[in-house]
Coordinates of C-alpha atoms in Angstrom, one line a residue:
E1 CA 11.7 16.9 15.3
R2 CA 10.0 15.7 12.1
E3 CA 11.8 14.5 9.0
K4 CA 12.2 17.4 6.6
G5 CA 12.4 15.2 3.5
F6 CA 14.5 14.7 0.4
L7 CA 13.4 18.0 -1.3
H8 CA 14.3 20.0 1.7
Y9 CA 17.7 18.3 1.8
C10 CA 18.4 19.0 -1.9
A11 CA 17.2 22.6 -1.6
V12 CA 19.6 23.2 1.4
R13 CA 22.5 21.7 -0.4
V14 CA 22.0 23.6 -3.6
L15 CA 21.1 27.0 -2.1
H16 CA 23.9 27.0 0.5
S17 CA 26.6 26.2 -2.1
K18 CA 29.1 28.8 -3.4
R19 CA 28.4 27.5 -7.0
F20 CA 24.8 28.5 -6.7
D21 CA 25.8 32.0 -5.4
Y22 CA 28.1 32.4 -8.4
L23 CA 25.4 31.1 -10.8
M24 CA 22.8 33.6 -9.5
G25 CA 25.4 36.4 -9.6
M26 CA 26.0 35.6 -13.3
I27 CA 22.2 35.5 -14.0
I28 CA 21.8 38.9 -12.3
L29 CA 24.7 40.3 -14.4
I30 CA 23.2 38.9 -17.6
N31 CA 19.8 40.3 -16.6
C32 CA 21.3 43.8 -16.1
I33 CA 23.0 43.6 -19.5
S34 CA 19.7 42.6 -21.2
I35 CA 17.9 45.5 -19.5
G36 CA 20.5 47.9 -20.9
L37 CA 20.3 46.3 -24.3
E38 CA 16.5 46.5 -24.2
I39 CA 16.6 50.2 -23.3
Q40 CA 19.1 50.9 -26.1
L41 CA 17.2 48.9 -28.7
T42 CA 14.0 50.7 -27.7
L43 CA 15.6 54.0 -28.3
D44 CA 16.9 52.8 -31.7
S45 CA 13.4 51.4 -32.5
D46 CA 14.9 48.0 -33.3
D47 CA 12.7 44.9 -33.8
K48 CA 15.0 42.8 -31.6
V49 CA 13.4 44.3 -28.5
K50 CA 10.8 41.5 -28.5
I51 CA 13.4 38.8 -28.1
I52 CA 15.1 40.6 -25.2
S53 CA 11.7 41.3 -23.6
E54 CA 10.9 37.5 -23.8
M55 CA 14.2 36.9 -21.9
E56 CA 12.7 38.8 -19.0
H57 CA 10.2 36.0 -18.5
V58 CA 13.1 33.5 -18.2
F59 CA 14.8 35.7 -15.6
L60 CA 11.6 36.1 -13.7
S61 CA 11.1 32.3 -13.7
V62 CA 14.6 31.8 -12.3
Y63 CA 14.0 34.3 -9.5
I64 CA 10.7 32.8 -8.6
L65 CA 12.3 29.3 -8.5
E66 CA 15.0 30.7 -6.2
I67 CA 12.4 32.1 -3.8
F68 CA 10.5 28.8 -3.7
G69 CA 13.7 27.0 -3.1
R70 CA 14.7 29.3 -0.3
L71 CA 11.3 28.9 1.3
L72 CA 11.6 25.1 1.0
A73 CA 15.2 25.1 2.5
N74 CA 14.8 27.7 5.2
G75 CA 11.1 28.2 5.8
R76 CA 9.8 31.6 6.7
V77 CA 13.1 32.6 8.2
C78 CA 14.3 33.6 4.7
W79 CA 11.9 36.5 4.7
K80 CA 13.8 38.0 7.7
Q81 CA 17.2 37.9 6.0

């Protein structure tokens, strides 16, 4: 079997840790709260909606990095889980 490499090793260690699971859970919770705030501020016609909308780009970036990390750590098997 071929050597997987340092990045694979790091991705496996990070993604299979409980701390990572807790961190992603917190990020999902914060994202849910920001979605609720965005909806409420939109209804109130508040100018702060733009700031919260920009936060969605950050959340999306984190989720994309997680997907790439899982692909690096697990290969195509992660699509089956």
